[in-house]
Short mmCIF file of C-alpha atoms in Angstrom, two decimals:
data_model
loop_
_atom_site.label_atom_id
_atom_site.label_comp_id
_atom_site.label_asym_id
_atom_site.label_seq_id
_atom_site.Cartn_x
_atom_site.Cartn_y
_atom_site.Cartn_z
CA MET Q 1 7.59 34.25 18.63
CA PRO Q 2 10.74 35.70 19.63
CA ASP Q 3 13.34 35.31 16.94
CA THR Q 4 15.82 33.85 19.72
CA ILE Q 5 13.80 31.02 20.65
CA LEU Q 6 14.85 29.14 17.27
CA LYS Q 7 18.51 29.21 18.26
CA ASP Q 8 18.60 28.07 21.29
CA GLN Q 9 16.21 25.15 20.65
CA TYR Q 10 17.63 23.69 17.87
CA ALA Q 11 21.32 24.54 18.84
CA SER Q 12 21.21 21.41 20.80
CA LEU Q 13 20.36 19.16 18.09
CA ALA Q 14 23.04 16.45 18.17
CA GLN Q 15 23.30 16.11 14.87
CA VAL Q 16 24.37 19.92 14.45
CA PHE Q 17 27.22 19.88 16.55
CA GLN Q 18 28.29 16.89 14.55
CA PHE Q 19 28.40 18.48 11.46
CA GLY Q 20 30.74 20.81 13.16
CA ILE Q 21 29.56 23.89 11.78
CA TRP Q 22 29.92 25.62 15.28
CA ASP Q 23 33.57 24.98 15.18
CA ALA Q 24 34.05 26.71 12.11
CA LYS Q 25 33.36 30.09 13.79
CA PHE Q 26 30.27 30.98 11.05
CA LYS Q 27 27.26 31.71 11.95
CA LEU Q 28 23.82 29.78 11.10
CA TYR Q 29 20.22 31.52 11.30
CA PHE Q 30 17.47 29.75 11.77
CA GLU Q 31 14.55 31.63 10.60
CA GLU Q 32 10.94 30.82 11.00
CA LEU Q 33 8.99 31.23 8.22
CA PRO Q 34 5.69 32.21 8.16
CA THR Q 35 2.95 30.40 9.58
CA ILE Q 36 -0.26 29.84 7.73
CA VAL Q 37 -3.42 28.34 9.17
CA THR Q 38 -6.17 27.18 6.87
CA LYS Q 39 -9.50 26.08 6.68
CA ASP Q 40 -10.02 23.16 4.13
CA THR Q 41 -13.53 22.67 4.05
CA ILE Q 42 -14.50 18.64 3.82
CA GLY Q 43 -16.87 20.05 0.90
CA HIS Q 44 -19.16 16.61 -0.31
CA SER Q 45 -16.13 14.44 0.84
CA TRP Q 46 -17.21 11.05 1.97
CA ILE Q 47 -15.57 9.72 4.79
CA VAL Q 48 -15.67 6.01 5.37
CA GLY Q 49 -14.72 5.23 9.10
CA SER Q 50 -15.11 8.74 10.94
CA SER Q 51 -17.96 8.78 13.89
CA THR Q 52 -18.84 12.26 12.60
CA ASN Q 53 -18.91 12.65 8.75
CA GLY Q 54 -20.63 10.44 6.76
CA LEU Q 55 -20.52 7.21 9.19
CA VAL Q 56 -20.36 4.20 6.91
CA GLY Q 57 -19.28 1.00 8.98
CA THR Q 58 -16.59 1.26 11.60
CA ASN Q 59 -12.66 2.10 10.97
CA THR Q 60 -12.72 -1.65 10.12
CA GLY Q 61 -14.61 -0.71 7.19
CA THR Q 62 -11.81 0.51 5.36
CA GLN Q 63 -8.42 -2.06 4.45
CA ASP Q 64 -6.08 -0.87 7.14
CA GLY Q 65 -8.59 0.14 9.60
CA GLN Q 66 -8.19 3.99 9.14
CA GLN Q 67 -11.04 6.55 8.24
CA GLN Q 68 -10.36 7.38 4.34
CA VAL Q 69 -11.85 10.67 2.26
CA VAL Q 70 -13.72 9.45 -0.88
CA GLY Q 71 -14.44 11.96 -3.28
CA GLY Q 72 -13.32 15.61 -2.63
CA ALA Q 73 -15.81 17.84 -4.74
CA GLY Q 74 -16.56 21.16 -3.33
CA ARG Q 75 -13.47 21.61 -1.32
CA THR Q 76 -12.02 25.14 -0.87
CA GLN Q 77 -9.38 26.21 1.48
CA THR Q 78 -9.45 30.05 3.00
CA ALA Q 79 -6.58 31.27 4.96
CA VAL Q 80 -7.44 32.10 8.35
CA ARG Q 81 -4.41 33.06 9.90
CA VAL Q 82 -1.11 34.08 8.86
CA LEU Q 83 1.74 34.70 11.54
CA ASN Q 84 5.08 36.01 11.39
CA ALA Q 85 8.05 35.80 14.33
CA GLY Q 86 8.81 38.86 15.45
CA ASN Q 87 5.71 40.46 12.97
CA LYS Q 88 8.51 40.18 10.32
CA PHE Q 89 7.14 39.14 6.89
CA ARG Q 90 9.96 37.59 4.91
CA GLU Q 91 9.61 36.44 1.20
CA HIS Q 92 12.70 34.12 -0.09
CA PHE Q 93 11.14 33.35 -3.15
CA ARG Q 94 11.69 29.33 -2.99
CA VAL Q 95 7.44 29.02 -3.22
CA THR Q 96 4.67 31.27 -4.39
CA THR Q 97 2.92 30.81 -1.37
CA PHE Q 98 2.11 34.31 -1.11
CA ARG Q 99 1.59 34.89 -4.97
CA ASP Q 100 -2.40 35.87 -4.87
CA ASP Q 101 -3.27 33.99 -8.17
CA GLY Q 102 -6.74 35.32 -8.17
CA ALA Q 103 -5.31 38.39 -8.84
CA PRO Q 104 -3.03 40.59 -11.46
CA ASN Q 105 0.27 38.86 -11.52
CA THR Q 106 2.35 39.45 -14.70
CA ALA Q 107 6.09 40.10 -12.59
CA TYR Q 108 7.55 36.76 -12.82
CA TRP Q 109 8.42 34.75 -9.56
CA ASP Q 110 11.58 33.14 -10.58
CA THR Q 111 11.53 30.15 -8.01
CA THR Q 112 14.74 28.93 -9.85
CA TYR Q 113 16.87 31.71 -9.17
CA TYR Q 114 14.62 33.20 -6.19
CA ARG Q 115 13.97 36.62 -7.15
CA LEU Q 116 11.01 38.51 -8.03
CA ARG Q 117 11.52 39.75 -11.87
CA MET Q 118 10.06 42.44 -13.80
CA SER Q 119 9.52 39.48 -16.35
CA SER Q 120 10.72 36.01 -17.89
CA SER Q 121 11.28 37.52 -20.82
CA THR Q 122 15.22 38.83 -22.00
CA ASP Q 123 13.75 41.44 -24.45
CA HIS Q 124 14.97 45.01 -23.56
CA SER Q 125 13.29 46.51 -26.50
CA ARG Q 126 9.92 47.33 -25.10
CA PRO Q 127 8.32 48.36 -22.00
CA TYR Q 128 7.15 46.44 -19.28
CA ASN Q 129 4.57 47.45 -16.48
CA THR Q 130 4.10 44.68 -14.48
CA ILE Q 131 2.57 44.02 -10.81
CA ALA Q 132 3.12 41.10 -8.07
CA THR Q 133 0.36 40.78 -6.34
CA PHE Q 134 0.66 38.63 -2.78
CA SER Q 135 -2.06 37.19 -0.61
CA SER Q 136 -2.45 37.65 2.72
CA ILE Q 137 1.24 38.19 4.57
CA PHE Q 138 -0.24 38.53 8.24
CA LEU Q 139 -3.51 37.82 9.34
CA ASN Q 140 -4.99 37.45 13.08
CA SER Q 141 -7.38 39.72 14.18
CA GLU Q 142 -5.06 42.49 14.98
CA THR Q 143 -5.06 45.85 13.71
CA ILE Q 144 -2.12 46.98 11.74
CA SER Q 145 -1.10 50.42 11.80
CA ARG Q 146 2.79 50.92 10.48
CA ALA Q 147 4.66 48.94 8.33
CA THR Q 148 8.27 49.24 6.59
CA ILE Q 149 9.30 47.41 3.46
CA PHE Q 150 12.99 46.40 2.74
CA ALA Q 151 14.28 44.79 -0.52
CA ARG Q 152 17.20 44.17 -2.37
CA GLU Q 153 16.67 45.89 -5.47
CA THR Q 154 18.68 45.13 -8.75
CA LYS Q 155 17.41 47.73 -11.68
CA PHE Q 156 18.34 47.94 -15.60
CA GLY Q 157 18.65 51.32 -16.32
CA ASN Q 158 15.99 53.75 -15.20
CA ASP Q 159 13.64 51.04 -14.37
CA GLU Q 160 11.16 51.56 -11.44
CA ILE Q 161 9.87 49.36 -8.51
CA HIS Q 162 7.08 50.68 -6.56
CA TYR Q 163 5.60 49.20 -3.55
CA PHE Q 164 2.05 49.28 -1.97
CA LEU Q 165 0.65 48.00 1.08
CA SER Q 166 -2.91 47.45 2.14
CA ALA Q 167 -3.63 46.58 5.85
CA ASP Q 168 -7.39 46.03 4.77
CA GLY Q 169 -7.29 42.89 2.86
CA GLY Q 170 -6.25 44.77 -0.57
CA GLY Q 171 -9.53 47.09 -0.32
CA THR Q 172 -7.05 49.96 -0.19
CA TYR Q 173 -3.35 50.33 -1.01
CA GLN Q 174 -0.88 53.08 -0.38
CA GLU Q 175 2.70 53.70 -2.08
CA PHE Q 176 5.28 52.91 0.71
CA ASN Q 177 9.14 54.10 0.26
CA LEU Q 178 11.74 51.17 0.47
CA ASN Q 179 13.41 51.51 4.03
CA THR Q 180 11.08 54.39 5.53
CA GLU Q 181 8.22 53.50 7.89
CA GLY Q 182 4.65 54.56 6.70
CA THR Q 183 1.50 54.88 8.37
CA PHE Q 184 -1.90 53.54 6.83
CA ASN Q 185 -4.30 55.65 6.31
CA VAL Q 186 -6.91 53.01 6.04
CA THR Q 187 -6.26 50.48 8.67
CA GLY Q 188 -7.35 46.57 9.05
CA THR Q 189 -6.46 43.31 10.09
CA ASP Q 190 -5.15 41.80 6.59
CA LEU Q 191 -1.98 42.68 5.53
CA ARG Q 192 -1.22 42.59 1.77
CA LEU Q 193 1.67 43.66 -0.69
CA LYS Q 194 1.76 44.57 -4.08
CA VAL Q 195 4.99 45.37 -6.24
CA ILE Q 196 4.93 47.31 -9.60
CA PHE Q 197 8.24 47.14 -12.04
CA ILE Q 198 8.01 50.05 -14.57
CA GLY Q 199 11.08 50.00 -17.57
CA ASN Q 200 12.30 48.07 -20.10
CA GLY Q 201 14.54 45.76 -17.84
CA ALA Q 202 12.49 42.52 -18.40
CA ASN Q 203 14.77 39.82 -16.27
CA GLU Q 204 17.24 42.27 -15.57
CA THR Q 205 15.17 44.34 -13.29
CA TYR Q 206 14.51 42.20 -10.13
CA LEU Q 207 14.28 41.92 -6.33
CA THR Q 208 15.48 39.64 -3.57
CA ASP Q 209 15.60 39.46 0.54
CA LEU Q 210 12.09 41.03 0.56
CA ARG Q 211 10.67 41.97 4.05
CA VAL Q 212 7.91 43.97 5.38
CA GLU Q 213 8.06 44.35 9.27
CA TYR Q 214 4.95 46.00 10.74
CA VAL Q 215 3.22 47.13 14.06
CA VAL Q 216 -0.10 46.22 15.47
CA VAL Q 217 -1.89 47.80 17.96
CA MET R 1 31.43 30.24 4.32
CA ILE R 2 28.80 27.46 4.65
CA PRO R 3 28.22 26.62 0.73
CA LYS R 4 24.27 25.89 -0.04
CA ALA R 5 25.05 21.97 0.21
CA GLY R 6 26.02 22.57 3.64
CA LEU R 7 22.95 24.43 4.33
CA ASN R 8 20.76 21.55 2.92
CA ARG R 9 22.34 19.18 4.91
CA VAL R 10 21.49 20.94 7.79
CA ARG R 11 17.90 21.18 6.52
CA ASP R 12 17.82 17.76 5.95
CA LEU R 13 18.98 16.82 9.51
CA LEU R 14 16.06 19.14 10.44
CA ASN R 15 13.70 17.36 8.04
CA THR R 16 14.16 14.12 9.91
CA GLU R 17 14.05 15.69 13.12
CA ILE R 18 10.72 17.36 13.21
CA PRO R 19 8.12 13.98 12.15
CA TYR R 20 5.08 15.89 14.49
CA GLY R 21 3.15 18.70 14.79
CA GLU R 22 0.40 19.16 17.25
CA VAL R 23 -2.03 22.09 17.83
CA GLY R 24 -3.70 23.28 21.29
CA THR R 25 -5.84 25.70 23.12
CA GLY R 26 -2.98 27.30 25.18
CA THR R 27 -3.20 31.64 25.13
CA THR R 28 -0.10 32.43 26.84
CA ASP R 29 2.13 34.03 24.18
CA GLU R 30 5.23 32.18 23.41
CA THR R 31 8.91 32.10 25.32
CA LYS R 32 12.34 31.37 25.19
CA SER R 33 11.60 29.02 27.89
CA ASP R 34 8.51 27.01 25.63
CA THR R 35 9.33 22.91 25.81
CA ALA R 36 5.76 22.51 24.82
CA LEU R 37 2.51 23.78 24.00
CA GLU R 38 0.60 25.09 26.89
CA SER R 39 -2.48 22.99 26.54
CA PRO R 40 -1.69 20.04 23.87
CA ILE R 41 -4.92 18.53 22.30
CA THR R 42 -3.39 14.96 21.94
CA GLU R 43 -5.31 13.58 19.36
CA THR R 44 -4.10 16.27 17.05
CA LEU R 45 -0.58 14.79 17.48
CA ASN R 46 0.00 13.78 13.82
CA THR R 47 2.54 12.95 11.43
CA THR R 48 3.73 16.29 9.04
CA ASP R 49 3.59 16.44 5.46
CA ASN R 50 7.62 17.92 5.20
CA THR R 51 8.71 19.48 1.87
CA THR R 52 12.20 20.82 1.13
CA TYR R 53 13.50 23.59 -0.72
CA ASP R 54 17.43 24.93 -1.02
CA SER R 55 18.10 25.75 2.37
CA MET R 56 14.26 25.35 3.66
CA LEU R 57 12.14 22.92 5.14
CA ILE R 58 8.36 23.47 4.65
CA VAL R 59 6.03 21.68 7.30
CA THR R 60 2.61 20.83 7.12
CA HIS R 61 0.04 19.45 9.64
CA THR R 62 -3.56 18.52 9.65
CA THR R 63 -6.19 18.53 11.91
CA LEU R 64 -8.65 16.23 10.36
CA SER R 65 -12.38 17.52 10.53
CA THR R 66 -13.12 14.35 12.97
CA GLU R 67 -10.54 15.87 15.18
CA ALA R 68 -10.55 18.55 17.75
CA ASN R 69 -14.11 19.35 17.26
CA SER R 70 -15.55 22.39 19.32
CA GLN R 71 -12.43 23.52 20.41
CA ASP R 72 -10.70 27.07 20.09
CA ILE R 73 -7.29 26.61 18.38
CA THR R 74 -4.80 28.83 19.23
CA GLU R 75 -1.20 27.44 19.49
CA PHE R 76 0.48 25.12 17.05
CA ASN R 77 4.24 23.73 17.14
CA MET R 78 6.04 21.39 15.51
CA GLN R 79 8.28 19.00 17.34
CA THR R 80 10.61 15.79 17.48
CA THR R 81 9.25 13.34 19.47
CA THR R 82 10.23 14.84 22.54
CA LYS R 83 11.09 18.75 21.99
CA SER R 84 8.95 21.44 20.73
CA MET R 85 10.81 23.02 17.68
CA ASN R 86 8.49 26.21 17.62
CA ARG R 87 5.56 27.62 18.96
CA VAL R 88 2.97 29.64 17.34
CA THR R 89 0.06 31.31 18.97
CA PHE R 90 -2.85 32.96 17.39
CA THR R 91 -6.74 34.37 17.66
CA ALA R 92 -8.86 31.26 18.05
CA VAL R 93 -9.76 29.43 15.15
CA SER R 94 -13.35 27.88 16.44
CA LYS R 95 -12.72 24.24 15.28
CA ASP R 96 -16.09 22.32 14.21
CA ASN R 97 -16.37 18.79 11.65
CA THR R 98 -16.53 20.54 8.68
CA PHE R 99 -13.17 21.28 7.62
CA ASP R 100 -9.86 20.20 8.11
CA LEU R 101 -7.47 22.80 9.60
CA VAL R 102 -4.06 22.36 8.30
CA VAL R 103 -0.95 24.27 9.48
CA ARG R 104 1.91 25.25 7.35
CA SER R 105 4.84 26.65 8.80
CA GLY R 106 8.81 25.66 8.54
CA ILE R 107 12.48 26.80 8.56
CA PHE R 108 14.76 29.08 6.60
CA ILE R 109 18.62 28.37 6.83
CA ARG R 110 21.41 30.94 5.76
CA SER R 111 24.50 31.57 7.20
CA SER R 112 27.06 34.81 7.99
#
């Protein structure tokens, strides 16, 4: 969706005007976060009161007359769509939603200070080679052709931060330079990101304001 | 500048303003003039599970396994009682009774 849609619609909120922010001449930006659509399978759940799943009595069979899911064995959650307003993925590091816990993640997602750090350690006496692997940051059956990565880096000494993108769901990663648009050698419909930290900066080497802009065809 | 407390106050106001979410089958791209879903599936107008973080509101909407089955879901919005607060379209997801369809979206607020 266009970035501007939010501004116009939220500006009509009476509460926002009452708060007085507009009179102070400061601008507020309302950023639409990534939208993630997942399939949560019901597995072996036993649903009381449902007309289509394991019907046991009517809805009045539960205390409040609503359906009730009993047991959750075999439930799985799979992301099937990930969308970003204006084809711009932004990570604010408040949560770890996009951390792929099924892949290597030795860098530190600092949700207290909103940073992706080389490490949580303060020890500068040893070298680090850590990685942050993201799950799908865009997934919508559309082919991704080009992308640009932006971030604000803070580095200790001569530390290095390297960025890699995959358009085919992690099959093939390709290094991208910060602030420079790159073209995918292997295209696909599932955009993934890896960040690699090298050096001995530990928790003093980190990035914030991570953004990936991409082009689909 | 607007301090973190101010941003979080606005976030809290938005949190109380967005109690619902809904999915639909409309396929027209979203525009600034949208006020609602193009083709809402009314049985999916459900209350959302909202979570707040600094300057951020996460809205989670669930279409139960018993709802909207045999439909191709292509759009979502989070909404007040009367107004759409965003509209997102996506490639169709065919809904059936083997899964809940969960849509997670939200708002991040920052100041100049």
